JSON list of C-alpha atoms in Angstrom, two decimals:
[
{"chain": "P", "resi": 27, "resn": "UNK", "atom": "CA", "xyz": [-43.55, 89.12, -76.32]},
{"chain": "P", "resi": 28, "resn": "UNK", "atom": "CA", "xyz": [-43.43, 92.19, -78.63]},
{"chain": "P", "resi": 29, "resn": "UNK", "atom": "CA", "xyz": [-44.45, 95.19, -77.47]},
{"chain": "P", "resi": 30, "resn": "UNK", "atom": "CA", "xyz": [-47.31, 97.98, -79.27]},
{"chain": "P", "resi": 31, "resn": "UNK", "atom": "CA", "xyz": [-46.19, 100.23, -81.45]},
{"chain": "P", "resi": 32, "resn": "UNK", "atom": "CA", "xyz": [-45.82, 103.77, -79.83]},
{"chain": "P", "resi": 33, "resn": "UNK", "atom": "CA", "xyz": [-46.00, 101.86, -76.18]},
{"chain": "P", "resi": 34, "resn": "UNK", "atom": "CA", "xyz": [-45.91, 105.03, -74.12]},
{"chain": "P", "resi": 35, "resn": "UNK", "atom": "CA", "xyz": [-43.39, 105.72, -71.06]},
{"chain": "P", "resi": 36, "resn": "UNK", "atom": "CA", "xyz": [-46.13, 106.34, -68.57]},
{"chain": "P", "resi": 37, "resn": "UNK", "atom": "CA", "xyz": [-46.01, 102.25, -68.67]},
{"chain": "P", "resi": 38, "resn": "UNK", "atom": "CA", "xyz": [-42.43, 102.61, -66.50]},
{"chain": "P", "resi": 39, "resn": "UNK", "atom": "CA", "xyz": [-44.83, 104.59, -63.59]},
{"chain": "P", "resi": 40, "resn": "UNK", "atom": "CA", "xyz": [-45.97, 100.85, -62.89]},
{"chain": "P", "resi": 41, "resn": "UNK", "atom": "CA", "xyz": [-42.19, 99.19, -61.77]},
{"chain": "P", "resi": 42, "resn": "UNK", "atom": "CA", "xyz": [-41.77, 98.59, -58.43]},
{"chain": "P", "resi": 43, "resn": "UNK", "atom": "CA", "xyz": [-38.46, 100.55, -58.06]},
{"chain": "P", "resi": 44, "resn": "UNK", "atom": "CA", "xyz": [-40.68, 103.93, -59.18]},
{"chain": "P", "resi": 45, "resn": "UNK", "atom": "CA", "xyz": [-43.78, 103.11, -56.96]},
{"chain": "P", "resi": 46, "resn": "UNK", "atom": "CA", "xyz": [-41.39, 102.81, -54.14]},
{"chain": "P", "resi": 47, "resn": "UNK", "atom": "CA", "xyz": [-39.38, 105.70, -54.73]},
{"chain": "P", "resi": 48, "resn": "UNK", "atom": "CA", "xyz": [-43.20, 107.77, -55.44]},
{"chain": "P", "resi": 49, "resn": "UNK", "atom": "CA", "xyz": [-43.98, 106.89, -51.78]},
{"chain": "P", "resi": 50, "resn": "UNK", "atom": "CA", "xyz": [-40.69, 107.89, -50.31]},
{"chain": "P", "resi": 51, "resn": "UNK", "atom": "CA", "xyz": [-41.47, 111.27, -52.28]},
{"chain": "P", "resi": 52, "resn": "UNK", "atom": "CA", "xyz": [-44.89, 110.99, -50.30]},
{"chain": "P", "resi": 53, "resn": "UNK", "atom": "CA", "xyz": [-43.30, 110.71, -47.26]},
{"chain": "P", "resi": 54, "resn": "UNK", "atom": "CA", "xyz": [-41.72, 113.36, -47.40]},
{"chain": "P", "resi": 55, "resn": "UNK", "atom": "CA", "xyz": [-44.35, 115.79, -48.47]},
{"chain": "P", "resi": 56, "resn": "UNK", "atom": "CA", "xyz": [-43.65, 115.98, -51.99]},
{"chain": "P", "resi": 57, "resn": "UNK", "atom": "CA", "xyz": [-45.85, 116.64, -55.02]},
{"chain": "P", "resi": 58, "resn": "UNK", "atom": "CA", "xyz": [-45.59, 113.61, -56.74]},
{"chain": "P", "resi": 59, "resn": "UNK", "atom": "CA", "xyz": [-46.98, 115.18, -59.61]},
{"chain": "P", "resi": 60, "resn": "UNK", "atom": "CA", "xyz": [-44.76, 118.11, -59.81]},
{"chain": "P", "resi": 61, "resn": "UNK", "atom": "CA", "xyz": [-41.66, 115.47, -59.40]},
{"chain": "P", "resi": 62, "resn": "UNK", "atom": "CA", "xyz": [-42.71, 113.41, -62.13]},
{"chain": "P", "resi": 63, "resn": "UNK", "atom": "CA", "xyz": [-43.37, 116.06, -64.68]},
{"chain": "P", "resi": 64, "resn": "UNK", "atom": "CA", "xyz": [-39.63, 117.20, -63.62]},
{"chain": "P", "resi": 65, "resn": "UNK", "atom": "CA", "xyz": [-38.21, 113.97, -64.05]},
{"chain": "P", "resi": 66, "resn": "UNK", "atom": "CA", "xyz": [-40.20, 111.86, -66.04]},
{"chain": "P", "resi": 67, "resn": "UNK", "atom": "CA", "xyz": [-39.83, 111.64, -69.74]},
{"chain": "P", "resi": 68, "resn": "UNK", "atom": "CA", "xyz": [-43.29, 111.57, -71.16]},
{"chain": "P", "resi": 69, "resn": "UNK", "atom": "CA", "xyz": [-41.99, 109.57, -74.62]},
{"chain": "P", "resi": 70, "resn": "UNK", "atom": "CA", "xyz": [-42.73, 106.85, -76.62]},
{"chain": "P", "resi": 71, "resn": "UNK", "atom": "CA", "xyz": [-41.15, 103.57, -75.93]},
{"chain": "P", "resi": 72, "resn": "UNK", "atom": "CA", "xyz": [-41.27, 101.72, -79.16]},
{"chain": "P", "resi": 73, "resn": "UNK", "atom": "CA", "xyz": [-41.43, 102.84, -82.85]},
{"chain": "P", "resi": 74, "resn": "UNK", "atom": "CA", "xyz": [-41.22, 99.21, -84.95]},
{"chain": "P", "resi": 75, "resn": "UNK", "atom": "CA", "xyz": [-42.98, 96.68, -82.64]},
{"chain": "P", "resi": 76, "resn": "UNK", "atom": "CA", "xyz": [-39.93, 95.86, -80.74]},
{"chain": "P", "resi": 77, "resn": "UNK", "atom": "CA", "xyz": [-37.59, 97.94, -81.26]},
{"chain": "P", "resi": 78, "resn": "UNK", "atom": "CA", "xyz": [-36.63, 101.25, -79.29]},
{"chain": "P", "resi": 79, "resn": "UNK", "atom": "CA", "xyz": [-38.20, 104.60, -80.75]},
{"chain": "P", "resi": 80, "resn": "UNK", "atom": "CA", "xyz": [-35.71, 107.68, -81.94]},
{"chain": "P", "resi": 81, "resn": "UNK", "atom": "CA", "xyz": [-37.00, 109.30, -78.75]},
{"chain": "P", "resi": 82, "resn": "UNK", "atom": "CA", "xyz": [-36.38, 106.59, -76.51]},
{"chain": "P", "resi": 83, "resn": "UNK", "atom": "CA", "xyz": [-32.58, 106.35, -78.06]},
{"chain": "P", "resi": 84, "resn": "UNK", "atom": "CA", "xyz": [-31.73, 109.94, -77.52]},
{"chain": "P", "resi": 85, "resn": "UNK", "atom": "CA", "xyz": [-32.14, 109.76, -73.71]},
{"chain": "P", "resi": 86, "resn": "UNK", "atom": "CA", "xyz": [-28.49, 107.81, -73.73]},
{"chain": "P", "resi": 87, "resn": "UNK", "atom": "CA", "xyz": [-27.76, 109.94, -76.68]},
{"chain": "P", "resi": 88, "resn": "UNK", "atom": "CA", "xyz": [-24.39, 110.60, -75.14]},
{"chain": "P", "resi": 89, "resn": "UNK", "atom": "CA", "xyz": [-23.09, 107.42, -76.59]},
{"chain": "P", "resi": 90, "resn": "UNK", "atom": "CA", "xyz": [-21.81, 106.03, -72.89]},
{"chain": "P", "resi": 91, "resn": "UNK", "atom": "CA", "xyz": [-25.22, 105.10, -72.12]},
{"chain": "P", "resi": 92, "resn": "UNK", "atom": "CA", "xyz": [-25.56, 107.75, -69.57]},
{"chain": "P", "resi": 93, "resn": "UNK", "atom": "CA", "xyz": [-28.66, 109.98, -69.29]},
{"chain": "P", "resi": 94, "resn": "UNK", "atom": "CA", "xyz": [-28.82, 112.78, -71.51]},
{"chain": "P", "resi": 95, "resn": "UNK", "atom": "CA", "xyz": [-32.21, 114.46, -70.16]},
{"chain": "P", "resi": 96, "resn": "UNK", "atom": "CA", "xyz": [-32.09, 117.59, -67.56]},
{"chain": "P", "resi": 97, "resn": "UNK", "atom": "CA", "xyz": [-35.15, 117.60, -65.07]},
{"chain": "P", "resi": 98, "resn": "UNK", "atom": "CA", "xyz": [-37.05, 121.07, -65.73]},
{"chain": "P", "resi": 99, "resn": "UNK", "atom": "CA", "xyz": [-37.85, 122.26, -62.16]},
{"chain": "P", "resi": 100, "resn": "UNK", "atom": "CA", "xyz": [-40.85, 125.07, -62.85]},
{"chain": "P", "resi": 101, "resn": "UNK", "atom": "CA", "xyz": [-43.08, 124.25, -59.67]},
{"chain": "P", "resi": 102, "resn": "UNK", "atom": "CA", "xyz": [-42.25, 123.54, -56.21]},
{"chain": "P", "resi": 103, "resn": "UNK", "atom": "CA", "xyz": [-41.86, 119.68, -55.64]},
{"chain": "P", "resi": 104, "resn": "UNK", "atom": "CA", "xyz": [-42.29, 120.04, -51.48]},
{"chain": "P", "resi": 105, "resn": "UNK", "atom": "CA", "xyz": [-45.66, 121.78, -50.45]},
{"chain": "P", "resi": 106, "resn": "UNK", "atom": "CA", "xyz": [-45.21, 121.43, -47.03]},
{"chain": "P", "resi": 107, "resn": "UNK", "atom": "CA", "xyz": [-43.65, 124.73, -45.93]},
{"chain": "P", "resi": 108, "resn": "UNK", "atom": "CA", "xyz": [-40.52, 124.11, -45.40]},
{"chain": "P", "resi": 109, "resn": "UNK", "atom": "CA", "xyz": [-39.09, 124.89, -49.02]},
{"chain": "P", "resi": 110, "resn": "UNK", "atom": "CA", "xyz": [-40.19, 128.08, -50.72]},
{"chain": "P", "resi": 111, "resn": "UNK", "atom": "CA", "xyz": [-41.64, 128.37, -54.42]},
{"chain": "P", "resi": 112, "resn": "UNK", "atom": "CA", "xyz": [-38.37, 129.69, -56.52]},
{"chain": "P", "resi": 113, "resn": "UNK", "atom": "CA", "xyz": [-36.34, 126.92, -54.49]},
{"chain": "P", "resi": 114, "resn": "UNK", "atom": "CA", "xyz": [-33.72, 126.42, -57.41]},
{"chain": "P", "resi": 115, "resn": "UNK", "atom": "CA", "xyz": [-32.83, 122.64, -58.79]},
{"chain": "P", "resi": 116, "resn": "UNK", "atom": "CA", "xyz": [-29.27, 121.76, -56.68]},
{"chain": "P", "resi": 117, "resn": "UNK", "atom": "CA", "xyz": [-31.32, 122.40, -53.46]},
{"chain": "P", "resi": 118, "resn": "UNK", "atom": "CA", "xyz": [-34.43, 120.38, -54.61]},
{"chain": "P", "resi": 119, "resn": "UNK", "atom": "CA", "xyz": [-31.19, 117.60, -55.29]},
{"chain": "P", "resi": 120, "resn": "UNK", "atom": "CA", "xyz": [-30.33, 117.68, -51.45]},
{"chain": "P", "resi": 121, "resn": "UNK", "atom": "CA", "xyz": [-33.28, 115.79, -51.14]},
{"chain": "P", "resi": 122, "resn": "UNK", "atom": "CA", "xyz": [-32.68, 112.11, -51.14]},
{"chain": "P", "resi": 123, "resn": "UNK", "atom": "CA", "xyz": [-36.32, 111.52, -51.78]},
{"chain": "P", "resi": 124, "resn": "UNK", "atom": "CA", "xyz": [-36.23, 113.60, -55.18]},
{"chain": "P", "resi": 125, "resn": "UNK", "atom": "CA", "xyz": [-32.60, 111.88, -55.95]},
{"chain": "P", "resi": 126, "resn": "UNK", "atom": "CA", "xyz": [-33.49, 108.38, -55.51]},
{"chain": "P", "resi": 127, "resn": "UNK", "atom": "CA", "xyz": [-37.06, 109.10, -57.43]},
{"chain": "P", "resi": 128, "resn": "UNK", "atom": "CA", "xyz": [-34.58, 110.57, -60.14]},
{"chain": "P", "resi": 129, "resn": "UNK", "atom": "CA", "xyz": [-32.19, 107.49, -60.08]},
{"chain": "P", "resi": 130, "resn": "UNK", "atom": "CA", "xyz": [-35.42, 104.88, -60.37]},
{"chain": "P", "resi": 131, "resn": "UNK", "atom": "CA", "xyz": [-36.69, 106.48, -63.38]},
{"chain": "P", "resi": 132, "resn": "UNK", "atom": "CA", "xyz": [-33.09, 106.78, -65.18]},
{"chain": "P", "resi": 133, "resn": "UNK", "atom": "CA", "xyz": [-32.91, 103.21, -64.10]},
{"chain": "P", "resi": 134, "resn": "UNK", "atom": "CA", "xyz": [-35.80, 102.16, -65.36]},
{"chain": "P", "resi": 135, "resn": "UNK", "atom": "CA", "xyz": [-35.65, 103.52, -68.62]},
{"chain": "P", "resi": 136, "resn": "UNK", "atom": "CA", "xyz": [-32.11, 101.99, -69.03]},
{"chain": "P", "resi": 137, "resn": "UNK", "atom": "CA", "xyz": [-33.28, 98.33, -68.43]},
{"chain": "P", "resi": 138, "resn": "UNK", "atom": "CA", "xyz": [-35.97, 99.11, -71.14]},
{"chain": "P", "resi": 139, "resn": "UNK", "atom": "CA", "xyz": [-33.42, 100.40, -73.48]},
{"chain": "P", "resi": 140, "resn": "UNK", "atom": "CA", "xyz": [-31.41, 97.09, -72.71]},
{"chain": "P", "resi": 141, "resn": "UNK", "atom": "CA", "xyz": [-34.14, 94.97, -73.30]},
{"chain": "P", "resi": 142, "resn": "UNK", "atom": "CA", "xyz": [-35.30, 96.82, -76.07]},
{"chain": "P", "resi": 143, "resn": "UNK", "atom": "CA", "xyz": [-32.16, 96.20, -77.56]},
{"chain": "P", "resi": 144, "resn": "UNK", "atom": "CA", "xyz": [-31.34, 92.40, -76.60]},
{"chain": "P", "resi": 145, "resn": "UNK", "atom": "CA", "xyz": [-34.98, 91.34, -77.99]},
{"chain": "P", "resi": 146, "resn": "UNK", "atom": "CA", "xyz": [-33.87, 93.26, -81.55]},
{"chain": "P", "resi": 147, "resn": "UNK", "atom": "CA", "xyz": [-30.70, 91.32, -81.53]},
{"chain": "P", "resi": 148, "resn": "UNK", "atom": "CA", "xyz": [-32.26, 88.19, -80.50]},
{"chain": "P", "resi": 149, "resn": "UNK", "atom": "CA", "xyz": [-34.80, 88.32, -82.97]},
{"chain": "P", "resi": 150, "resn": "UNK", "atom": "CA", "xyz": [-32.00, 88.55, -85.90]},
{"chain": "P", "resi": 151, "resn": "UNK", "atom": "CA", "xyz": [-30.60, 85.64, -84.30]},
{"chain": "P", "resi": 152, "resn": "UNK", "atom": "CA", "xyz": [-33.48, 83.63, -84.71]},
{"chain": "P", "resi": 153, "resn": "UNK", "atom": "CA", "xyz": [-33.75, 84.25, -88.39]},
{"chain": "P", "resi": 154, "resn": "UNK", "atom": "CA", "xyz": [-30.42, 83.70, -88.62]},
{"chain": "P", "resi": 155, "resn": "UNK", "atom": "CA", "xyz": [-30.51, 80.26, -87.30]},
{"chain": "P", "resi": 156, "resn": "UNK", "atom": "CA", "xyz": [-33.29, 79.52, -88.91]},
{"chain": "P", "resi": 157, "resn": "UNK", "atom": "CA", "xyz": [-31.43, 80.22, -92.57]},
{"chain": "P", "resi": 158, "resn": "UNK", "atom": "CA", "xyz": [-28.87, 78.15, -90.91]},
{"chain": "P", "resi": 159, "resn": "UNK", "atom": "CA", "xyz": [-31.39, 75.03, -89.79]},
{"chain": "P", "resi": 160, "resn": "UNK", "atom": "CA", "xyz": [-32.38, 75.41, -93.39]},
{"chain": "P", "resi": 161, "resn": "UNK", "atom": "CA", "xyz": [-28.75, 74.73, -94.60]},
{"chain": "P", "resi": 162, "resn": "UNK", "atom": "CA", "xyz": [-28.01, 72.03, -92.36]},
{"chain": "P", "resi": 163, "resn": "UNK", "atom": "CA", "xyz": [-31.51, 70.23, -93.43]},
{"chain": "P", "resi": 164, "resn": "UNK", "atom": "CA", "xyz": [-30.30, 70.00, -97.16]},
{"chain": "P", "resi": 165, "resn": "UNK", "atom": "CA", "xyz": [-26.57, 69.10, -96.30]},
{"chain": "P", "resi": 166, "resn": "UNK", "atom": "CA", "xyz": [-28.22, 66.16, -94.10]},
{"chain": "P", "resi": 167, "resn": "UNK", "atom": "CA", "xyz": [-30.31, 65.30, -97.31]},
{"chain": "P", "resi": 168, "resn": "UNK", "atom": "CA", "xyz": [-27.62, 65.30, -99.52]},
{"chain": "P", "resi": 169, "resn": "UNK", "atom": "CA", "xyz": [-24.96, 63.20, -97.07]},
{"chain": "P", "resi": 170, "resn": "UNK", "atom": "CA", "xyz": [-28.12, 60.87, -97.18]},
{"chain": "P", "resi": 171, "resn": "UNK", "atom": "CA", "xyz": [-28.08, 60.66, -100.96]},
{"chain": "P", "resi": 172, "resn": "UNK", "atom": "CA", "xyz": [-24.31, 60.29, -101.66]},
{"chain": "P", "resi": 173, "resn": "UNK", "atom": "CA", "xyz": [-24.37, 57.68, -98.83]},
{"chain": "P", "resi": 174, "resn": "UNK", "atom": "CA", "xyz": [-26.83, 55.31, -100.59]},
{"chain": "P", "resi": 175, "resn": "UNK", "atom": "CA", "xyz": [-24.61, 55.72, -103.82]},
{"chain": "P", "resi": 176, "resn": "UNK", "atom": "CA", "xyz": [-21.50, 55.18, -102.06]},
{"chain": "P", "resi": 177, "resn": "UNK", "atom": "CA", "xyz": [-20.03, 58.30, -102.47]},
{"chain": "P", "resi": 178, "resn": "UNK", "atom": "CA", "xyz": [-19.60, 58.86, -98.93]},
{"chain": "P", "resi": 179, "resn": "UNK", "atom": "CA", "xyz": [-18.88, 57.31, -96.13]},
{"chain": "P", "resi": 180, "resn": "UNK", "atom": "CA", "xyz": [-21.77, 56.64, -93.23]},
{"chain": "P", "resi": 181, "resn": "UNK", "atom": "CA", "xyz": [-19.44, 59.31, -90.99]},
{"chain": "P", "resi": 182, "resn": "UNK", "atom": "CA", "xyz": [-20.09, 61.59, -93.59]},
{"chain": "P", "resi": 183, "resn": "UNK", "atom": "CA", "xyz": [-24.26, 61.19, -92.65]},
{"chain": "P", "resi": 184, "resn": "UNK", "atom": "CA", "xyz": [-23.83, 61.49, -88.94]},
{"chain": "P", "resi": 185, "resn": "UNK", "atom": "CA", "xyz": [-21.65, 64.38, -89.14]},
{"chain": "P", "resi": 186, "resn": "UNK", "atom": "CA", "xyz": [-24.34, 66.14, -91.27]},
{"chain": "P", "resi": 187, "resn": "UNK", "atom": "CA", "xyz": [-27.28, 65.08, -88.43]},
{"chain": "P", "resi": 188, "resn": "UNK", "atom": "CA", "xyz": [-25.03, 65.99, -85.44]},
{"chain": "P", "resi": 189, "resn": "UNK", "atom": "CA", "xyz": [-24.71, 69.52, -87.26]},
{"chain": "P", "resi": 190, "resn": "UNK", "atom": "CA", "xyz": [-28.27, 69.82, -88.11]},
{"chain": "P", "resi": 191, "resn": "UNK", "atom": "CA", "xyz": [-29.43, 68.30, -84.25]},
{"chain": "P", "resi": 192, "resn": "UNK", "atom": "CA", "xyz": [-26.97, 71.27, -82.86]},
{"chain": "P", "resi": 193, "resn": "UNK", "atom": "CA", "xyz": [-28.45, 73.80, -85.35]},
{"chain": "P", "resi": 194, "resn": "UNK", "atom": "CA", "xyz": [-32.17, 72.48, -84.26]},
{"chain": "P", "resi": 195, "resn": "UNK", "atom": "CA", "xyz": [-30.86, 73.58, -80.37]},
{"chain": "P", "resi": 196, "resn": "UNK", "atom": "CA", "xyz": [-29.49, 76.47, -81.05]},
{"chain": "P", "resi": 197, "resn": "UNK", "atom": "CA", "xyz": [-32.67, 77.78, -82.57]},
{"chain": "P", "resi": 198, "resn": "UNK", "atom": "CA", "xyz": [-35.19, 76.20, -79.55]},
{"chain": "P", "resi": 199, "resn": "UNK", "atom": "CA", "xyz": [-32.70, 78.05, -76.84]},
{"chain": "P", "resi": 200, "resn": "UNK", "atom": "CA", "xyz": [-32.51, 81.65, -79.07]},
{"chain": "P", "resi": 201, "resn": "UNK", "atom": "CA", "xyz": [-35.99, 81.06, -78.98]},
{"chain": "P", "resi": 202, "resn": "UNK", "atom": "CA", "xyz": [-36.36, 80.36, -75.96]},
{"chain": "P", "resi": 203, "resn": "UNK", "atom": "CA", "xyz": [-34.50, 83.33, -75.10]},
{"chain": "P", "resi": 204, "resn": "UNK", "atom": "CA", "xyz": [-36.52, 85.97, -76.98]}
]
């Protein structure tokens, strides 16, 4: 199932692994909205429908598929007294509330970015095997035809429907996949 064009990131705030990690935040007296305008990228998912926008594909930018985005820490995340206002970012990171909220958002968006990316490749595979059902159709057909003029043997016609029945496969399970 495709997603929208320009499916925003907000989406993510709805995965289990960020809900959970939002109400550990909670627990400990954090603003969750001052945490997720830290750590949350507020991008576009998708730019073709199904396929990852330029935006999206920077945030592993570094080209080992680690996270390329730096929180930007401008308001206190804890309001409960304990932390003052100019508290700087490595002592906000001693936190293990704000570092596993950090690591279920980066997680997040790399399992989109993975899916993103297997659905892209699986749908050139389907067209792919299609173009190759389509092949293995007319070389069935034509086995058929030098078969009833003796120009083959009868071997000749099953090999050509065992290839097309495996072709036929191929395409339900890529299917099936996407």
């Amino acid at each position: 199932h495709d997603l929208l064009v320009g499916t925003p990131s907000d989406l993510l705030l709805n995965r289990p692994e960020i809900v959970a990690a939002e109400h550990q935040l909670q627990a400990a007296h954090a603003d969750i909205y001052a945490a997720r305008a830290a750590f949350f990228p507020r991008i576009a998912l998708t730019a073709n429908v199904g396929t990852a926008s330029n935006e999206f594909n920077q945030l592993f930018s570094g080209g080992n598929g680690i996270w390329s985005v730096m929180p930007s820490i401008s308001v206190p995340i804890f309001n409960a007294g304990r932390l003052r206002a100019n508290v700087d970012l490595a002592q906000i990171r001693q936190n293990m509330a704000v570092v596993n909220y950090e690591k279920a958002i980066q997680s997040s968006f790399r399992e989109v970015a993975d899916a993103l990316s297997d659905q892209q490749w699986l749908n050139k595979q389907v067209l792919s095997q299609q173009q190759a059902l389509q092949a293995a159709s007319e070389r069935a057909r034509l086995a058929k035809i030098s078969y009833d003029y003796g120009v083959v043997t009868y071997l000749e016609v099953l090999d050509a429907e065992r290839e097309l029945l495996n072709t036929q496969q191929s395409l339900v399970q890529t299917k099936r996949n996407v």
